[in-house]
């Protein structure tokens, strides 16, 4: 077990201890047990009936699943893969650093997914908080905008969806509602990887040409001991800056989800 895993387990244990302590303070006789936890779960049929312990438990569960939800059901996968290809094509080592690339990918993801999550908030979260709908209906309403977003991308390459429908041994769907969510997510991720690698290939071409020209020039000059990457790197950077590369890549990434 590495240090990061140990810190995660320590943080989870600390949250559990805090939950126990808070629940003990809320209980008149300062007792805490499995029966109290089960009774709290059975009685939590509305948002305001969740005890502090149950709220912390649900919050911890959501936080543990948030990275997977963010990667698998949003535009994050395509963006971060393309940015990784860009850095490798430029051969700038760790510049931009991982934190910058991930931060840029996250904010672009929030920007692209903003209309979808606004629909989730207005159609599912707010009605549930205002006690207008139940938890099951809120979940169905919340998944509908996300499914529509994934369908818009998957239907550009329907064979991905057909692949997983065949693997799951499901009949040909007549409507989008006939496609299970877990099948749709798998097809969506496969489609995102294909599109990201296609964009990465296009990004590589101009930088590869610069590398080939520089390597041929150095060989013709007899400077075979000088690594071509040292000479080509400044030309790659200046070409990228003059072409306004960041503007082009970001605009194309955002427009590819329209």
mmCIF file of C-alpha atoms in Angstrom:
data_model
loop_
_atom_site.group_PDB
_atom_site.id
_atom_site.type_symbol
_atom_site.label_atom_id
_atom_site.label_comp_id
_atom_site.label_asym_id
_atom_site.label_seq_id
_atom_site.Cartn_x
_atom_site.Cartn_y
_atom_site.Cartn_z
ATOM 1 C CA UNK A 1 0.000 0.000 0.000
ATOM 2 C CA UNK A 2 1.508 3.309 -1.098
ATOM 3 C CA UNK A 3 1.486 6.565 0.850
ATOM 4 C CA UNK A 4 -1.470 8.017 -1.096
ATOM 5 C CA UNK A 5 -3.621 4.975 -0.298
ATOM 6 C CA UNK A 6 -2.675 5.174 3.372
ATOM 7 C CA UNK A 7 -3.657 8.842 3.507
ATOM 8 C CA UNK A 8 -6.999 8.032 1.834
ATOM 9 C CA UNK A 9 -7.778 5.340 4.391
ATOM 10 C CA UNK A 10 -6.769 7.624 7.253
ATOM 11 C CA UNK A 11 -9.059 10.366 5.937
ATOM 12 C CA UNK A 12 -11.949 7.890 5.579
ATOM 13 C CA UNK A 13 -11.402 6.632 9.118
ATOM 14 C CA UNK A 14 -11.326 10.198 10.431
ATOM 15 C CA UNK A 15 -14.624 10.997 8.687
ATOM 16 C CA UNK A 16 -16.204 7.886 10.184
ATOM 17 C CA UNK A 17 -15.014 8.877 13.653
ATOM 18 C CA UNK A 18 -16.445 12.361 13.184
ATOM 19 C CA UNK A 19 -19.744 10.874 12.048
ATOM 20 C CA UNK A 20 -19.875 8.637 15.114
ATOM 21 C CA UNK A 21 -19.101 11.535 17.415
ATOM 22 C CA UNK A 22 -21.729 13.795 15.864
ATOM 23 C CA UNK A 23 -24.347 11.066 15.973
ATOM 24 C CA UNK A 24 -23.536 10.401 19.606
ATOM 25 C CA UNK A 25 -24.113 14.054 20.419
ATOM 26 C CA UNK A 26 -27.423 14.069 18.552
ATOM 27 C CA UNK A 27 -28.694 10.935 20.332
ATOM 28 C CA UNK A 28 -30.245 11.713 23.752
ATOM 29 C CA UNK A 29 -28.735 8.712 25.509
ATOM 30 C CA UNK A 30 -25.375 9.117 23.695
ATOM 31 C CA UNK A 31 -25.555 5.597 22.304
ATOM 32 C CA UNK A 32 -24.644 4.529 18.820
ATOM 33 C CA UNK A 33 -25.165 1.183 17.193
ATOM 34 C CA UNK A 34 -26.149 -0.671 14.065
ATOM 35 C CA UNK A 35 -29.843 -0.460 15.019
ATOM 36 C CA UNK A 36 -29.732 3.329 15.171
ATOM 37 C CA UNK A 37 -27.936 3.508 11.810
ATOM 38 C CA UNK A 38 -30.462 1.141 10.177
ATOM 39 C CA UNK A 39 -33.409 3.016 11.672
ATOM 40 C CA UNK A 40 -31.940 6.277 10.401
ATOM 41 C CA UNK A 41 -31.617 4.805 6.915
ATOM 42 C CA UNK A 42 -35.176 3.427 6.962
ATOM 43 C CA UNK A 43 -36.614 6.752 8.064
ATOM 44 C CA UNK A 44 -34.707 8.822 5.524
ATOM 45 C CA UNK A 45 -37.396 8.997 2.870
ATOM 46 C CA UNK A 46 -37.126 12.765 2.388
ATOM 47 C CA UNK A 47 -34.115 15.112 2.165
ATOM 48 C CA UNK A 48 -34.811 16.808 5.509
ATOM 49 C CA UNK A 49 -35.036 13.438 7.340
ATOM 50 C CA UNK A 50 -31.393 12.492 6.739
ATOM 51 C CA UNK A 51 -29.410 12.438 9.947
ATOM 52 C CA UNK A 52 -25.916 13.896 10.071
ATOM 53 C CA UNK A 53 -24.422 10.404 10.029
ATOM 54 C CA UNK A 54 -26.314 9.370 6.914
ATOM 55 C CA UNK A 55 -25.457 12.668 5.223
ATOM 56 C CA UNK A 56 -21.744 12.151 5.844
ATOM 57 C CA UNK A 57 -21.978 8.553 4.660
ATOM 58 C CA UNK A 58 -23.710 9.521 1.401
ATOM 59 C CA UNK A 59 -21.302 12.424 0.892
ATOM 60 C CA UNK A 60 -18.285 10.142 1.315
ATOM 61 C CA UNK A 61 -19.751 7.655 -1.175
ATOM 62 C CA UNK A 62 -20.437 10.353 -3.772
ATOM 63 C CA UNK A 63 -16.949 11.805 -3.370
ATOM 64 C CA UNK A 64 -15.366 8.389 -3.920
ATOM 65 C CA UNK A 65 -17.338 7.925 -7.167
ATOM 66 C CA UNK A 66 -16.991 11.502 -8.414
ATOM 67 C CA UNK A 67 -13.711 10.969 -10.351
ATOM 68 C CA UNK A 68 -15.145 7.989 -12.242
ATOM 69 C CA UNK A 69 -18.360 9.884 -13.020
ATOM 70 C CA UNK A 70 -16.387 12.898 -14.213
ATOM 71 C CA UNK A 71 -14.126 10.836 -16.492
ATOM 72 C CA UNK A 72 -16.672 8.391 -17.896
ATOM 73 C CA UNK A 73 -19.719 10.557 -18.591
ATOM 74 C CA UNK A 74 -18.264 13.929 -19.597
ATOM 75 C CA UNK A 75 -15.913 15.466 -22.145
ATOM 76 C CA UNK A 76 -12.915 15.149 -19.807
ATOM 77 C CA UNK A 77 -11.513 11.996 -21.440
ATOM 78 C CA UNK A 78 -11.233 13.493 -24.930
ATOM 79 C CA UNK A 79 -9.755 16.767 -23.699
ATOM 80 C CA UNK A 80 -7.050 15.326 -21.432
ATOM 81 C CA UNK A 81 -5.950 12.753 -24.042
ATOM 82 C CA UNK A 82 -5.632 15.437 -26.733
ATOM 83 C CA UNK A 83 -3.654 17.719 -24.410
ATOM 84 C CA UNK A 84 -1.363 14.801 -23.572
ATOM 85 C CA UNK A 85 -0.755 14.160 -27.279
ATOM 86 C CA UNK A 86 0.014 17.847 -27.782
ATOM 87 C CA UNK A 87 2.675 17.873 -25.078
ATOM 88 C CA UNK A 88 4.299 14.720 -26.435
ATOM 89 C CA UNK A 89 4.270 16.059 -30.006
ATOM 90 C CA UNK A 90 5.990 19.263 -28.911
ATOM 91 C CA UNK A 91 8.510 17.240 -26.849
ATOM 92 C CA UNK A 92 8.461 19.847 -24.092
ATOM 93 C CA UNK A 93 8.896 17.196 -21.379
ATOM 94 C CA UNK A 94 6.856 18.373 -18.364
ATOM 95 C CA UNK A 95 5.826 21.757 -19.716
ATOM 96 C CA UNK A 96 2.957 22.471 -19.286
ATOM 97 C CA UNK A 97 2.958 20.449 -16.047
ATOM 98 C CA UNK A 98 0.309 17.854 -15.298
ATOM 99 C CA UNK A 99 -1.498 20.140 -12.858
ATOM 100 C CA UNK A 100 -1.962 22.785 -15.554
ATOM 101 C CA UNK A 101 -3.205 20.311 -18.158
ATOM 102 C CA UNK A 102 -5.627 18.656 -15.738
ATOM 103 C CA UNK A 103 -6.855 22.057 -14.527
ATOM 104 C CA UNK A 104 -7.430 23.241 -18.095
ATOM 105 C CA UNK A 105 -9.218 19.983 -18.930
ATOM 106 C CA UNK A 106 -11.432 20.317 -15.858
ATOM 107 C CA UNK A 107 -12.476 23.897 -16.583
ATOM 108 C CA UNK A 108 -13.127 23.091 -20.245
ATOM 109 C CA UNK A 109 -15.211 20.125 -19.086
ATOM 110 C CA UNK A 110 -17.237 22.349 -16.768
ATOM 111 C CA UNK A 111 -17.734 24.829 -19.618
ATOM 112 C CA UNK A 112 -18.882 22.152 -22.083
ATOM 113 C CA UNK A 113 -21.073 20.324 -19.571
ATOM 114 C CA UNK A 114 -22.613 23.491 -18.060
ATOM 115 C CA UNK A 115 -25.869 23.334 -20.114
ATOM 116 C CA UNK A 116 -26.275 19.646 -19.300
ATOM 117 C CA UNK A 117 -25.710 20.089 -15.570
ATOM 118 C CA UNK A 118 -28.007 23.125 -15.507
ATOM 119 C CA UNK A 119 -30.760 20.870 -16.816
ATOM 120 C CA UNK A 120 -29.900 18.264 -14.182
ATOM 121 C CA UNK A 121 -30.168 20.919 -11.479
ATOM 122 C CA UNK A 122 -33.438 22.413 -12.724
ATOM 123 C CA UNK A 123 -35.174 19.138 -13.650
ATOM 124 C CA UNK A 124 -33.948 16.805 -10.909
ATOM 125 C CA UNK A 125 -32.048 18.350 -7.998
ATOM 126 C CA UNK A 126 -34.237 21.377 -7.287
ATOM 127 C CA UNK A 127 -37.557 19.472 -7.510
ATOM 128 C CA UNK A 128 -36.134 16.808 -5.194
ATOM 129 C CA UNK A 129 -34.879 19.339 -2.659
ATOM 130 C CA UNK A 130 -38.277 21.085 -2.770
ATOM 131 C CA UNK A 131 -39.983 17.711 -2.130
ATOM 132 C CA UNK A 132 -41.824 17.790 -5.449
ATOM 133 C CA UNK A 133 -40.478 14.408 -6.609
ATOM 134 C CA UNK A 134 -39.014 11.305 -4.996
ATOM 135 C CA UNK A 135 -35.434 10.058 -5.022
ATOM 136 C CA UNK A 136 -35.995 7.460 -7.768
ATOM 137 C CA UNK A 137 -37.693 9.945 -10.076
ATOM 138 C CA UNK A 138 -34.965 12.508 -9.365
ATOM 139 C CA UNK A 139 -32.324 9.958 -10.389
ATOM 140 C CA UNK A 140 -34.154 9.185 -13.627
ATOM 141 C CA UNK A 141 -34.587 12.863 -14.440
ATOM 142 C CA UNK A 142 -30.966 13.617 -13.603
ATOM 143 C CA UNK A 143 -29.643 10.876 -15.865
ATOM 144 C CA UNK A 144 -31.734 11.934 -18.859
ATOM 145 C CA UNK A 145 -29.692 15.061 -19.828
ATOM 146 C CA UNK A 146 -26.433 13.162 -19.328
ATOM 147 C CA UNK A 147 -27.679 10.295 -21.491
ATOM 148 C CA UNK A 148 -28.682 12.781 -24.202
ATOM 149 C CA UNK A 149 -25.184 14.272 -24.155
ATOM 150 C CA UNK A 150 -23.568 10.848 -24.495
ATOM 151 C CA UNK A 151 -26.007 9.809 -27.235
ATOM 152 C CA UNK A 152 -25.090 12.872 -29.332
ATOM 153 C CA UNK A 153 -21.469 11.707 -29.371
ATOM 154 C CA UNK A 154 -22.081 7.968 -29.686
ATOM 155 C CA UNK A 155 -24.483 8.228 -32.611
ATOM 156 C CA UNK A 156 -21.679 9.679 -34.730
ATOM 157 C CA UNK A 157 -20.121 6.192 -34.614
ATOM 158 C CA UNK A 158 -23.045 3.799 -33.989
ATOM 159 C CA UNK A 159 -20.824 0.721 -34.297
ATOM 160 C CA UNK A 160 -19.469 1.363 -30.791
ATOM 161 C CA UNK A 161 -22.957 1.103 -29.350
ATOM 162 C CA UNK A 162 -23.720 -1.938 -31.495
ATOM 163 C CA UNK A 163 -20.556 -3.634 -30.221
ATOM 164 C CA UNK A 164 -21.553 -3.443 -26.568
ATOM 165 C CA UNK A 165 -25.192 -4.262 -27.307
ATOM 166 C CA UNK A 166 -23.979 -7.472 -28.973
ATOM 167 C CA UNK A 167 -21.590 -8.251 -26.113
ATOM 168 C CA UNK A 168 -24.431 -7.793 -23.617
ATOM 169 C CA UNK A 169 -26.663 -9.992 -25.835
ATOM 170 C CA UNK A 170 -29.356 -7.332 -26.034
ATOM 171 C CA UNK A 171 -31.852 -6.857 -28.834
ATOM 172 C CA UNK A 172 -31.527 -4.012 -31.307
ATOM 173 C CA UNK A 173 -32.929 -0.915 -29.576
ATOM 174 C CA UNK A 174 -35.913 0.817 -31.113
ATOM 175 C CA UNK A 175 -35.569 3.990 -29.030
ATOM 176 C CA UNK A 176 -32.771 5.522 -26.910
ATOM 177 C CA UNK A 177 -34.659 4.412 -23.791
ATOM 178 C CA UNK A 178 -33.996 0.790 -24.787
ATOM 179 C CA UNK A 179 -30.236 1.264 -24.314
ATOM 180 C CA UNK A 180 -29.080 0.571 -20.720
ATOM 181 C CA UNK A 181 -26.959 3.258 -19.131
ATOM 182 C CA UNK A 182 -23.973 0.972 -18.489
ATOM 183 C CA UNK A 183 -23.899 -0.005 -22.178
ATOM 184 C CA UNK A 184 -24.149 3.627 -23.239
ATOM 185 C CA UNK A 185 -21.258 4.652 -20.968
ATOM 186 C CA UNK A 186 -18.973 1.950 -22.384
ATOM 187 C CA UNK A 187 -19.787 2.978 -25.956
ATOM 188 C CA UNK A 188 -19.294 6.643 -25.068
ATOM 189 C CA UNK A 189 -15.834 6.069 -23.571
ATOM 190 C CA UNK A 190 -14.741 4.009 -26.582
ATOM 191 C CA UNK A 191 -15.951 6.740 -28.926
ATOM 192 C CA UNK A 192 -14.122 9.420 -26.923
ATOM 193 C CA UNK A 193 -10.855 7.496 -27.129
ATOM 194 C CA UNK A 194 -11.208 7.065 -30.895
ATOM 195 C CA UNK A 195 -11.897 10.754 -31.473
ATOM 196 C CA UNK A 196 -9.074 11.798 -29.129
ATOM 197 C CA UNK A 197 -6.530 9.588 -30.914
ATOM 198 C CA UNK A 198 -7.688 10.901 -34.287
ATOM 199 C CA UNK A 199 -7.168 14.489 -33.151
ATOM 200 C CA UNK A 200 -3.820 13.519 -31.644
ATOM 201 C CA UNK A 201 -2.671 12.080 -34.983
ATOM 202 C CA UNK A 202 -3.556 15.332 -36.762
ATOM 203 C CA UNK A 203 -1.678 17.320 -34.110
ATOM 204 C CA UNK A 204 1.432 15.164 -34.536
ATOM 205 C CA UNK A 205 1.794 15.760 -38.300
ATOM 206 C CA UNK A 206 3.203 19.351 -38.341
ATOM 207 C CA UNK A 207 5.562 18.656 -35.448
ATOM 208 C CA UNK A 208 6.753 15.456 -37.125
ATOM 209 C CA UNK A 209 7.519 17.382 -40.307
ATOM 210 C CA UNK A 210 9.626 19.860 -38.338
ATOM 211 C CA UNK A 211 11.536 16.993 -36.700
ATOM 212 C CA UNK A 212 12.216 15.365 -40.076
ATOM 213 C CA UNK A 213 13.399 18.626 -41.664
ATOM 214 C CA UNK A 214 15.706 19.430 -38.754
ATOM 215 C CA UNK A 215 17.108 15.889 -38.624
ATOM 216 C CA UNK A 216 17.771 15.887 -42.393
ATOM 217 C CA UNK A 217 19.445 19.297 -42.187
ATOM 218 C CA UNK A 218 21.713 18.279 -39.310
ATOM 219 C CA UNK A 219 22.682 15.071 -41.098
ATOM 220 C CA UNK A 220 23.502 16.996 -44.292
ATOM 221 C CA UNK A 221 25.690 19.351 -42.264
ATOM 222 C CA UNK A 222 27.493 16.425 -40.635
ATOM 223 C CA UNK A 223 26.241 17.344 -37.157
ATOM 224 C CA UNK A 224 25.051 13.852 -36.353
ATOM 225 C CA UNK A 225 26.105 14.045 -32.692
ATOM 226 C CA UNK A 226 23.700 16.925 -31.992
ATOM 227 C CA UNK A 227 20.259 15.619 -30.937
ATOM 228 C CA UNK A 228 17.664 16.941 -33.407
ATOM 229 C CA UNK A 229 15.155 17.557 -30.591
ATOM 230 C CA UNK A 230 17.348 20.321 -29.150
ATOM 231 C CA UNK A 231 17.238 22.194 -32.450
ATOM 232 C CA UNK A 232 13.640 21.444 -33.424
ATOM 233 C CA UNK A 233 12.098 22.393 -30.065
ATOM 234 C CA UNK A 234 12.462 26.184 -30.536
ATOM 235 C CA UNK A 235 10.998 25.921 -34.053
ATOM 236 C CA UNK A 236 8.047 23.904 -32.722
ATOM 237 C CA UNK A 237 7.348 26.464 -30.016
ATOM 238 C CA UNK A 238 7.576 29.472 -32.336
ATOM 239 C CA UNK A 239 5.382 27.751 -34.938
ATOM 240 C CA UNK A 240 2.814 26.897 -32.268
ATOM 241 C CA UNK A 241 2.800 30.464 -30.945
ATOM 242 C CA UNK A 242 2.586 32.109 -34.374
ATOM 243 C CA UNK A 243 -0.263 29.810 -35.396
ATOM 244 C CA UNK A 244 -2.090 30.612 -32.116
ATOM 245 C CA UNK A 245 -2.121 26.912 -31.337
ATOM 246 C CA UNK A 246 -3.887 27.060 -27.989
ATOM 247 C CA UNK A 247 -6.777 29.006 -29.501
ATOM 248 C CA UNK A 248 -7.111 26.540 -32.368
ATOM 249 C CA UNK A 249 -6.945 23.422 -30.205
ATOM 250 C CA UNK A 250 -9.317 24.666 -27.514
ATOM 251 C CA UNK A 251 -11.820 25.987 -30.054
ATOM 252 C CA UNK A 252 -11.781 22.719 -32.002
ATOM 253 C CA UNK A 253 -12.157 20.660 -28.833
ATOM 254 C CA UNK A 254 -15.141 22.677 -27.659
ATOM 255 C CA UNK A 255 -16.762 22.730 -31.104
ATOM 256 C CA UNK A 256 -16.316 18.968 -31.467
ATOM 257 C CA UNK A 257 -18.995 18.478 -28.791
ATOM 258 C CA UNK A 258 -21.558 20.729 -30.434
#
